[in-house]
Amino acid sequence: MKYNPVTNKIIAKLVKIVDSKNVLTDKEKIEAYSHDEMPREQYAHMPEAVVTPETAEEIAEIVKLANKELIPVTPRGAGSGLSGGAIPVFGGIVISVEKMNKILEIDYENMVMVLEPGVVTNDVNELIAERNLFYAGYPMSLETCFIGGNVAENAGGGKAIKYGVTGRYILGLEIVTPAGEIIQLGGKLVKDVVGYNIKQLIVGSEGTLGIVTKVIVKLSPLPKYKVDLLVLFKDVKSAISMVPQILTKTGITPTSIEFMDKLSVQTSCRYLNEHLPYQKAGAMLLIEVDGNREDHVSDDAETIGELCLKNGAIEVYVADNYTTQERIWSVRRNIAEAFKVVSPHQSLEDIVVPIAYIPDLMPELALISKKYDIQIPCYGHAGDGNLHATLVKNPRSTMKEWYEIEAKSLKELYESARELGGTISGEHGIGSKRKDFMEIAVSKNELDLMRRIKKAFDPNDIMNPGKIFDME
Amino acid sequence: MKYNPVTNKIIAKLVKIVDSKNVLTDKEKIEAYSHDEMPREQYAHMPEAVVTPETAEEIAEIVKLANKELIPVTPRGAGSGLSGGAIPVFGGIVISVEKMNKILEIDYENMVMVLEPGVVTNDVNELIAERNLFYAGYPMSLETCFIGGNVAENAGGGKAIKYGVTGRYILGLEIVTPAGEIIQLGGKLVKDVVGYNIKQLIVGSEGTLGIVTKVIVKLSPLPKYKVDLLVLFKDVKSAISMVPQILTKTGITPTSIEFMDKLSVQTSCRYLNEHLPYQKAGAMLLIEVDGNREDHVSDDAETIGELCLKNGAIEVYVADNYTTQERIWSVRRNIAEAFKVVSPHQSLEDIVVPIAYIPDLMPELALISKKYDIQIPCYGHAGDGNLHATLVKNPRSTMKEWYEIEAKSLKELYESARELGGTISGEHGIGSKRKDFMEIAVSKNELDLMRRIKKAFDPNDIMNPGKIFDME
C-alpha cells in the first residue's frame, strides 16, 4: 500500500482547515460516504475521514495536505453515481461538496448561471423556469444528483438526442488541482479556442484530475410545449430502424427517442400496476417532441406518428397532457426499480453502440441471458445508441454464483458492444466498477496516453485513485 | 536552436517512406507551404521539406523519423488558417494532408461519415444534401478549408448559436501521436464516457498533440427552409440587447445572429456596389431561422421580427428567397475583403466576450481606434459574443509604424476583452500569432498545465512547435 493513513495528527490539521463541525470520523456517520447507488455489499469501502468544506480555498488546503502526506482524496457529490466514482477505494479522505450548494449568480442577460458543485441539478430549473429558461443537461437522477457530479461524470440522460449531454452546457469551471492550485477554466463564453480544452478534459474525468468547485452553465430557451408518442412495434428491429428514418425523413430532432423491450415494459407495468398495451408489441419507442408553439409541436408529433405507422408501427398513442405523459414516462423511469422486485441484485449497464446496430445486439443479449440463466431487460436512449442492458441475478443463484456470473456476463456484454463498434459506458462512467474492463474499450496506446495525462496532473496519484485505470 | 536540420540523408529516408513524388524540396514549390491566410511578409516561414503522404502509416513513419532525429513537423490542411497554425516557424518538415482527401464512408443508417483529413468541408454537404442530411460544422471558409484543419482549430462559424462548433460533430478520430503511434479515438458513437476525453482534447489543439488522419463526423437532418431577417437598429447597444431577448422571449434559437456595425456594412456595400439601407442604422443584425416546414419557419421569422420592432428596431427586412438572402450574406462575408481595399494590411481578430457585454466593448474599440489612428470595423457572431474586431492599417503609416501599432493595439484589444470576462480567440486559434498574448487569456497555472499535457504527448516538442505557447 503506497498511501499513508489518516492519523490523528492529520485529523487535527483537517480540523484546523475546515473546523471540527466539518470533519467526520465517527464510523456511523461516515458509513454513508462508503458507497454510491451500486450494491454496497459488493462495492462499498469505508473512508478514514470525511470533510465537508465550504470554500474552494479550504479544498485547496486539504488537497495540499493530502498531496504532501500521500493520502488519497475522493471527491463526492450526491453519491448517486453508478460506477463507484465517489467510493474511497483506498480509504483516505472523502471531500464531500454537500455544503457548497449555493447558486452564486443567475445572469439572465448572458443566459448563464454560476453554481457551486453541490447544487441539485433540478433546483436550477425550478429557479429559472418563470424566465423561460432551463438547463438542458438532463440526467435521469436530476432530482437528487449534484451539478458537480454531473460534470465529473459528463452525465447523459433522456434528452441527449436533441440537447446533448452535460459537457455541452459547461462554459466555465473552477477546479482545485491535485497540487492544490485553484484554476479558472473558460468563463461566460460560448466560444473559446485559447489553448488546450482543459475544461472539457475535466468534464467526465470522474474526479481524478481535480475537484470542481464552481460551475458556469449555459441556459437554453425553455420549450413551452411537448407531446409524447408511445409507438408499438412488432420487434426490436422495426423499432430501431425508425430512429434514423425519423431524423432524416422528417427533419425533426425529437427531444427523446427512448426504447423499451417487452420484458422491460411488462415488468415495470406490473410493478406500477399500470396498463400499457405491451401485449401486442415486441418493442416500444417513447418519442418526445418539444417546442415553443403548440401548433408546431403537434404538427411535428403528427408527422412522426404518421411516418411510424407507414413503416410498420402497430399503433401510436399520443400523450399531449401532463397526466398521460407522466404515466408513460413513469413506466420508463421505473424499469430498474421494478426489476429490484424480481431480484435486488443487478448490474445496471449503459453500453453504447452505433444506433443502427442496436438490433444486432439483441441476439447477443439473448445468448448471454440463456448461457447464464439470467434476465437481461433492455431499454434506454435509442436515439443515442445508449442502452441500459441490465443483468438481473437469478433469485435461485447464490451470491457467490452471481458474482462469478456477473463478471463473466459483463465481459461478454462489453465485448459484444465493442464488436459492434460500440463501447462499455455512455453515461455512468468507468469508476471502480469497470476499471478492469478498460482494455476491452480502449487500445493500450490510448490507455497509456490517459495515464500520462493523469501523471501530468497528479504525479503522486492522490486524486481519486483506483478509478478508470490503475497507474501501474 | 534545439532542432536538427533536414539533411539529404533525411530527405532520402522521406523518399523511401512516401516516394519521391510526395517529397518537395524545391524552393519555388515549397513557398506555398510557408504561410496561411495571414500577411506573408509578417508571418511566413519556409519549411525545409514538404511531404504529401497518402496514408496514416506513412505519416506515422515520418513522425517516428522526425521524433528520433529531433526535426520539427508541422501538420497542414488547406492553409486557410488565420493564426499561423500551419506555418513551420522552425522550418523542418511540413506534412500536408492534401492527398488524403477521400470520403471513406457515408453511413446513412448511423448518420455519420468517415473522412480523410484533406476533404474540403463543403464537399461533404454537397454529397449528402439529397439524402436530407448535412454536416453542421460550418466555418465561413467552408468552400476551401479541410475537415482536418477544422478539427485542429475547432472551427466555429456563422451557425454556432444553433448548431455549435466543430467539436460537437466529431464522434471519432484517428491520430498519429508525436511518438508515431496510430490511435483510434471514439467511433460512430454519440455518447462515450470511457476514460479521458482525448478526442476532444485533440480538437482545437492546433496540431500540437498529433496529426489527424481520419475523422468520423456526425450528420444532422438538413433543414429544408430558411428565412433571413436584416434588422436595423439605431446603435450597437439596442442591437445587441436583442440577442438574449430573442432567445428567451420567443424560445426560438435562430441559426445565426450576425452583427455588423455601420462602418462594416458601409465599406462592404461600397466594395460590392450593393445598396443596403445602412444610412439610417448604427448597427444591424442578420438573423437566420431554419426548419423543416415553410409555415413554421415563416412563423418563427415573423415572431422574431415583431419582437425586434417592439424593442426599438428601426426596420426589419425579410429575405425569404435565395437571391435576396445571398445579397445580404454577401455583404456580411465580404467585409474583410472590402477593408483590404482600404488597406491591404489588417489584423483580423476574433475576440469573444459574454454576449451581453458586446456594447461595452464598443467604447474600448473607439478608444484604440482614436489612439492609434486606425479603423476598427466590428462585425461577427453576436449570438456567440464572438466578434471580428479588425485592426485596419492606416494607409498613411509606414509598415514599421504599423507593426508597432498592431502589437500595441492587439494587446489593448485583448486586455479589453479579458476585462469584460472574455478571451482572445473564439475560432481562429492562437497559433504563432497570439502565442505571446497567452498570459492575458489564461493563468500561469493553467498555462503550466497545458505545458505538462503537451509534454505527456510530445516529450521532444517536435509536433508543431512554436504554437500556442513555448515549452520553456
Coordinates of N, CA and C in Angstrom, one line a residue, chain A residues 108-250:
Chain A
Y108 N -29.2 36.6 -16.3 CA -30.2 36.4 -17.4 C -29.7 37.0 -18.7
E109 N -29.0 38.1 -18.7 CA -28.5 38.8 -19.9 C -27.6 37.9 -20.7
N110 N -26.7 37.2 -20.0 CA -25.8 36.3 -20.7 C -26.3 34.9 -20.8
M111 N -27.4 34.6 -20.2 CA -28.0 33.3 -20.2 C -27.1 32.3 -19.6
V112 N -26.5 32.6 -18.4 CA -25.7 31.6 -17.7 C -26.0 31.6 -16.2
M113 N -25.6 30.6 -15.6 CA -25.7 30.5 -14.1 C -24.4 30.1 -13.6
V114 N -24.0 30.6 -12.4 CA -22.8 30.2 -11.7 C -23.2 29.5 -10.5
L115 N -22.7 28.2 -10.4 CA -23.2 27.3 -9.3 C -22.0 26.8 -8.5
E116 N -22.3 26.5 -7.3 CA -21.4 25.7 -6.5 C -21.6 24.2 -6.9
P117 N -20.7 23.3 -6.7 CA -20.8 22.0 -7.2 C -21.9 21.2 -6.5
G118 N -22.3 21.6 -5.2 CA -23.3 20.8 -4.5 C -24.7 21.2 -4.8
V119 N -25.0 22.0 -5.8 CA -26.4 22.3 -6.2 C -27.0 21.1 -6.8
V120 N -28.3 20.8 -6.4 CA -29.0 19.7 -7.0 C -29.5 20.2 -8.4
T121 N -29.2 19.4 -9.4 CA -29.4 19.7 -10.8 C -30.8 20.3 -11.1
N122 N -31.8 19.7 -10.6 CA -33.1 20.1 -10.9 C -33.5 21.5 -10.3
D123 N -32.9 21.8 -9.1 CA -33.1 23.1 -8.5 C -32.9 24.3 -9.4
V124 N -31.9 24.1 -10.2 CA -31.5 25.1 -11.2 C -32.8 25.4 -12.1
N125 N -33.4 24.3 -12.6 CA -34.5 24.6 -13.5 C -35.7 25.2 -12.8
E126 N -35.9 24.8 -11.5 CA -37.1 25.4 -10.8 C -36.9 26.9 -10.6
L127 N -35.7 27.3 -10.5 CA -35.5 28.8 -10.3 C -35.7 29.6 -11.5
I128 N -35.5 29.1 -12.7 CA -35.4 29.9 -13.9 C -36.5 29.7 -14.9
A129 N -37.4 28.7 -14.5 CA -38.5 28.4 -15.5 C -39.4 29.6 -15.8
E130 N -39.6 30.4 -14.7 CA -40.5 31.5 -14.9 C -39.9 32.6 -15.9
R131 N -38.6 32.5 -16.1 CA -37.9 33.4 -17.0 C -37.7 32.7 -18.4
N132 N -38.5 31.6 -18.6 CA -38.4 30.9 -19.9 C -37.1 30.3 -20.2
L133 N -36.3 29.9 -19.2 CA -35.0 29.3 -19.4 C -35.0 27.9 -18.7
F134 N -34.0 27.1 -19.2 CA -33.8 25.9 -18.5 C -32.3 25.4 -18.7
Y135 N -31.9 24.6 -17.8 CA -30.5 24.0 -18.0 C -30.8 22.6 -18.7
A136 N -30.2 22.4 -19.9 CA -30.6 21.3 -20.7 C -29.8 20.0 -20.5
G137 N -28.8 20.1 -19.5 CA -28.1 18.8 -19.1 C -29.2 18.1 -18.3
Y138 N -29.4 16.8 -18.5 CA -30.7 16.3 -18.0 C -30.5 14.8 -17.6
P139 N -29.7 14.5 -16.6 CA -29.6 13.1 -16.2 C -30.9 12.7 -15.6
M140 N -31.2 11.4 -15.7 CA -32.4 10.8 -15.2 C -32.5 11.0 -13.6
S141 N -31.4 11.2 -13.0 CA -31.4 11.3 -11.5 C -31.4 12.8 -11.1
L142 N -31.9 13.7 -12.0 CA -31.8 15.1 -11.7 C -32.4 15.7 -10.5
E143 N -33.3 14.9 -9.9 CA -33.9 15.4 -8.7 C -33.0 15.2 -7.4
T144 N -32.0 14.4 -7.5 CA -31.1 14.2 -6.4 C -29.6 14.5 -6.7
C145 N -29.2 14.3 -7.9 CA -27.8 14.4 -8.2 C -27.3 15.9 -8.2
F146 N -26.0 16.1 -8.0 CA -25.4 17.4 -7.9 C -24.8 17.8 -9.3
I147 N -24.8 19.1 -9.5 CA -24.2 19.5 -10.8 C -22.7 19.2 -10.8
G148 N -22.0 19.2 -9.7 CA -20.6 18.8 -9.7 C -20.3 17.4 -10.1
G149 N -21.2 16.5 -9.7 CA -21.2 15.1 -10.1 C -21.5 15.0 -11.6
N150 N -22.5 15.7 -12.0 CA -22.8 15.7 -13.5 C -21.6 16.1 -14.3
V151 N -20.8 17.1 -13.8 CA -19.6 17.5 -14.6 C -18.6 16.3 -14.5
A152 N -18.4 15.8 -13.3 CA -17.3 14.7 -13.2 C -17.6 13.5 -14.1
E153 N -18.9 13.2 -14.2 CA -19.3 12.0 -15.0 C -19.7 12.3 -16.4
N154 N -19.8 13.6 -16.8 CA -20.3 14.0 -18.0 C -21.7 13.3 -18.2
A155 N -22.6 13.6 -17.3 CA -23.9 12.9 -17.2 C -24.7 13.1 -18.5
G156 N -25.3 12.0 -18.9 CA -26.2 12.0 -20.1 C -27.6 12.2 -19.7
G157 N -28.4 11.2 -20.2 CA -29.8 11.3 -19.8 C -30.7 11.1 -21.0
G158 N -32.0 11.4 -20.8 CA -33.1 11.1 -21.8 C -33.3 12.2 -22.8
K159 N -32.6 13.3 -22.8 CA -32.9 14.3 -23.8 C -31.7 14.6 -24.7
A160 N -30.7 13.7 -24.6 CA -29.4 13.9 -25.3 C -29.5 14.0 -26.8
I161 N -30.5 13.3 -27.4 CA -30.5 13.3 -28.8 C -30.7 14.7 -29.3
K162 N -31.5 15.5 -28.7 CA -31.7 16.9 -29.1 C -30.7 17.9 -28.4
Y163 N -30.6 17.7 -27.1 CA -29.9 18.7 -26.3 C -28.4 18.3 -26.0
G164 N -28.0 17.1 -26.3 CA -26.6 16.7 -26.0 C -26.5 16.4 -24.5
V165 N -25.2 16.2 -24.0 CA -25.0 15.8 -22.6 C -24.4 17.0 -21.9
T166 N -24.1 16.7 -20.6 CA -23.6 17.8 -19.7 C -22.6 18.7 -20.3
G167 N -21.5 18.1 -20.9 CA -20.4 18.9 -21.4 C -20.8 20.0 -22.3
R168 N -21.8 19.9 -23.0 CA -22.2 20.9 -24.0 C -22.6 22.2 -23.2
Y169 N -23.0 22.1 -22.0 CA -23.6 23.3 -21.3 C -22.6 23.8 -20.2
I170 N -21.4 23.2 -20.2 CA -20.4 23.7 -19.2 C -19.5 24.7 -19.9
L171 N -19.7 26.0 -19.6 CA -18.9 27.1 -20.2 C -17.7 27.4 -19.4
G172 N -17.8 27.2 -18.1 CA -16.6 27.5 -17.2 C -16.6 26.7 -16.0
L173 N -15.4 26.5 -15.5 CA -15.2 25.7 -14.3 C -14.1 26.3 -13.4
E174 N -14.3 26.2 -12.1 CA -13.2 26.4 -11.2 C -12.8 25.1 -10.7
I175 N -11.5 24.7 -10.7 CA -11.1 23.5 -10.1 C -10.0 23.6 -9.1
V176 N -9.9 22.7 -8.2 CA -8.7 22.6 -7.4 C -7.9 21.4 -8.0
T177 N -6.7 21.7 -8.4 CA -5.9 20.6 -9.0 C -5.3 19.7 -7.9
P178 N -4.8 18.5 -8.3 CA -4.2 17.6 -7.2 C -3.0 18.3 -6.5
A179 N -2.4 19.4 -7.1 CA -1.4 20.1 -6.3 C -1.9 21.1 -5.4
G180 N -3.3 21.3 -5.4 CA -3.9 22.3 -4.5 C -4.0 23.7 -5.1
E181 N -3.8 23.8 -6.4 CA -3.9 25.1 -7.0 C -5.4 25.3 -7.4
I182 N -5.9 26.6 -7.3 CA -7.2 26.9 -7.8 C -7.1 27.5 -9.2
I183 N -7.8 26.9 -10.1 CA -7.7 27.3 -11.5 C -9.1 27.6 -12.1
Q184 N -9.1 28.8 -12.8 CA -10.4 29.1 -13.5 C -10.2 28.7 -15.0
L185 N -11.2 27.9 -15.5 CA -11.2 27.5 -16.9 C -12.4 28.0 -17.6
G186 N -12.2 28.6 -18.8 CA -13.4 29.1 -19.5 C -14.0 30.3 -18.8
G187 N -15.3 30.5 -19.0 CA -16.0 31.7 -18.5 C -17.4 31.7 -19.0
K188 N -18.0 32.9 -19.0 CA -19.3 33.0 -19.6 C -19.3 33.1 -21.1
L189 N -18.6 32.2 -21.7 CA -18.3 32.3 -23.1 C -18.7 31.1 -23.8
V190 N -19.4 31.3 -24.9 CA -19.9 30.2 -25.7 C -18.8 29.6 -26.6
K191 N -17.9 30.5 -27.1 CA -16.8 30.0 -27.9 C -15.5 30.4 -27.2
D192 N -14.5 29.5 -27.3 CA -13.2 29.7 -26.7 C -12.3 28.7 -27.2
V193 N -11.3 29.1 -28.0 CA -10.3 28.2 -28.5 C -8.9 28.5 -28.1
V194 N -8.8 29.1 -26.9 CA -7.5 29.5 -26.4 C -6.8 28.3 -25.7
G195 N -5.8 27.8 -26.5 CA -5.1 26.6 -25.9 C -5.9 25.4 -25.8
Y196 N -5.3 24.4 -25.0 CA -6.0 23.1 -24.9 C -7.3 23.3 -24.1
N197 N -8.2 22.4 -24.4 CA -9.5 22.5 -23.8 C -9.5 21.7 -22.5
I198 N -8.8 22.2 -21.5 CA -8.7 21.5 -20.2 C -10.1 21.4 -19.6
K199 N -10.9 22.4 -19.8 CA -12.3 22.4 -19.2 C -13.0 21.1 -19.6
Q200 N -13.0 20.8 -20.9 CA -13.7 19.6 -21.3 C -12.9 18.3 -21.0
L201 N -11.7 18.4 -20.7 CA -10.9 17.3 -20.3 C -11.3 16.9 -18.8
I202 N -11.6 18.0 -18.0 CA -12.1 17.8 -16.7 C -13.5 17.1 -16.7
V203 N -14.3 17.6 -17.6 CA -15.7 17.0 -17.7 C -15.5 15.5 -18.1
G204 N -16.1 14.7 -17.2 CA -16.1 13.3 -17.5 C -14.8 12.6 -17.0
S205 N -13.9 13.3 -16.3 CA -12.7 12.7 -15.8 C -12.9 12.1 -14.4
E206 N -14.1 12.0 -13.9 CA -14.5 11.3 -12.7 C -13.7 11.7 -11.5
G207 N -13.4 13.0 -11.4 CA -12.8 13.4 -10.2 C -11.3 13.0 -10.0
T208 N -10.7 12.5 -11.1 CA -9.3 12.0 -11.0 C -8.3 13.1 -11.3
L209 N -8.8 14.2 -11.9 CA -7.8 15.2 -12.3 C -7.9 16.5 -11.5
G210 N -8.9 16.6 -10.7 CA -9.2 17.7 -9.9 C -10.6 17.7 -9.3
I211 N -10.8 18.7 -8.4 CA -12.1 18.8 -7.8 C -12.8 20.1 -8.3
V212 N -14.0 19.9 -8.8 CA -14.8 21.0 -9.3 C -15.3 21.8 -8.2
T213 N -15.0 23.2 -8.1 CA -15.5 24.0 -7.0 C -16.5 25.1 -7.5
K214 N -16.6 25.2 -8.8 CA -17.5 26.2 -9.3 C -17.9 25.8 -10.8
V215 N -19.1 26.0 -11.2 CA -19.5 25.6 -12.5 C -20.3 26.8 -13.1
I216 N -19.9 27.2 -14.3 CA -20.7 28.1 -15.1 C -21.5 27.3 -16.2
V217 N -22.8 27.3 -16.1 CA -23.6 26.6 -17.0 C -24.3 27.5 -18.0
K218 N -24.5 27.0 -19.2 CA -25.2 27.7 -20.2 C -26.7 27.4 -20.1
L219 N -27.6 28.4 -20.2 CA -29.0 28.2 -20.1 C -29.6 28.3 -21.5
S220 N -30.7 27.6 -21.7 CA -31.3 27.5 -23.0 C -32.8 28.0 -22.9
P221 N -33.3 28.4 -24.0 CA -34.8 28.8 -24.0 C -35.6 27.6 -23.7
L222 N -36.5 27.8 -22.7 CA -37.4 26.7 -22.3 C -38.5 26.4 -23.3
P223 N -38.6 25.2 -23.8 CA -39.7 24.9 -24.7 C -41.0 24.9 -23.9
K224 N -42.0 25.5 -24.5 CA -43.3 25.7 -23.7 C -44.2 24.5 -23.9
Y225 N -44.1 23.7 -25.0 CA -45.0 22.6 -25.2 C -44.2 21.3 -25.5
K226 N -44.9 20.2 -25.2 CA -44.3 19.0 -25.6 C -45.4 17.9 -25.8
V227 N -45.1 17.0 -26.7 CA -46.1 15.9 -26.9 C -45.2 14.6 -26.9
D228 N -45.8 13.6 -26.3 CA -45.1 12.3 -26.2 C -45.9 11.3 -27.1
L229 N -45.1 10.5 -27.8 CA -45.8 9.4 -28.6 C -45.3 8.1 -28.0
L230 N -46.2 7.2 -27.8 CA -45.8 5.8 -27.4 C -46.1 5.0 -28.7
V231 N -45.0 4.5 -29.3 CA -45.2 3.8 -30.6 C -44.8 2.3 -30.4
L232 N -45.8 1.4 -30.8 CA -45.6 0.0 -30.6 C -45.1 -0.6 -31.9
F233 N -44.1 -1.5 -31.8 CA -43.6 -2.2 -32.9 C -43.6 -3.7 -32.7
K234 N -43.6 -4.5 -33.8 CA -43.7 -6.0 -33.5 C -42.4 -6.5 -33.0
D235 N -41.2 -5.9 -33.3 CA -40.0 -6.3 -32.8 C -39.0 -5.2 -32.7
V236 N -37.8 -5.5 -32.1 CA -36.8 -4.5 -31.8 C -36.3 -3.9 -33.1
K237 N -36.1 -4.7 -34.1 CA -35.5 -4.3 -35.4 C -36.4 -3.2 -36.0
S238 N -37.7 -3.4 -36.1 CA -38.6 -2.4 -36.7 C -38.6 -1.1 -35.9
A239 N -38.5 -1.3 -34.6 CA -38.5 -0.1 -33.7 C -37.2 0.7 -34.0
I240 N -36.1 0.1 -33.9 CA -34.8 0.8 -34.0 C -34.6 1.4 -35.4
S241 N -35.0 0.7 -36.4 CA -34.8 1.2 -37.8 C -35.5 2.5 -38.0
M242 N -36.5 2.8 -37.1 CA -37.2 4.1 -37.3 C -36.3 5.3 -36.9
V243 N -35.4 5.0 -36.0 CA -34.6 6.2 -35.5 C -34.0 7.1 -36.6
P244 N -33.1 6.5 -37.4 CA -32.5 7.4 -38.5 C -33.6 7.9 -39.4
Q245 N -34.6 7.1 -39.7 CA -35.7 7.5 -40.6 C -36.4 8.7 -40.1
I246 N -36.7 8.7 -38.8 CA -37.4 9.9 -38.2 C -36.6 11.2 -38.4
L247 N -35.3 11.0 -38.1 CA -34.4 12.2 -38.2 C -34.3 12.7 -39.7
T248 N -34.0 11.8 -40.6 CA -33.8 12.2 -42.0 C -35.0 12.5 -42.8
K249 N -36.1 11.7 -42.6 CA -37.2 11.8 -43.4 C -38.1 13.0 -42.9
T250 N -38.2 13.2 -41.6 CA -39.0 14.4 -41.2 C -38.1 15.6 -40.9

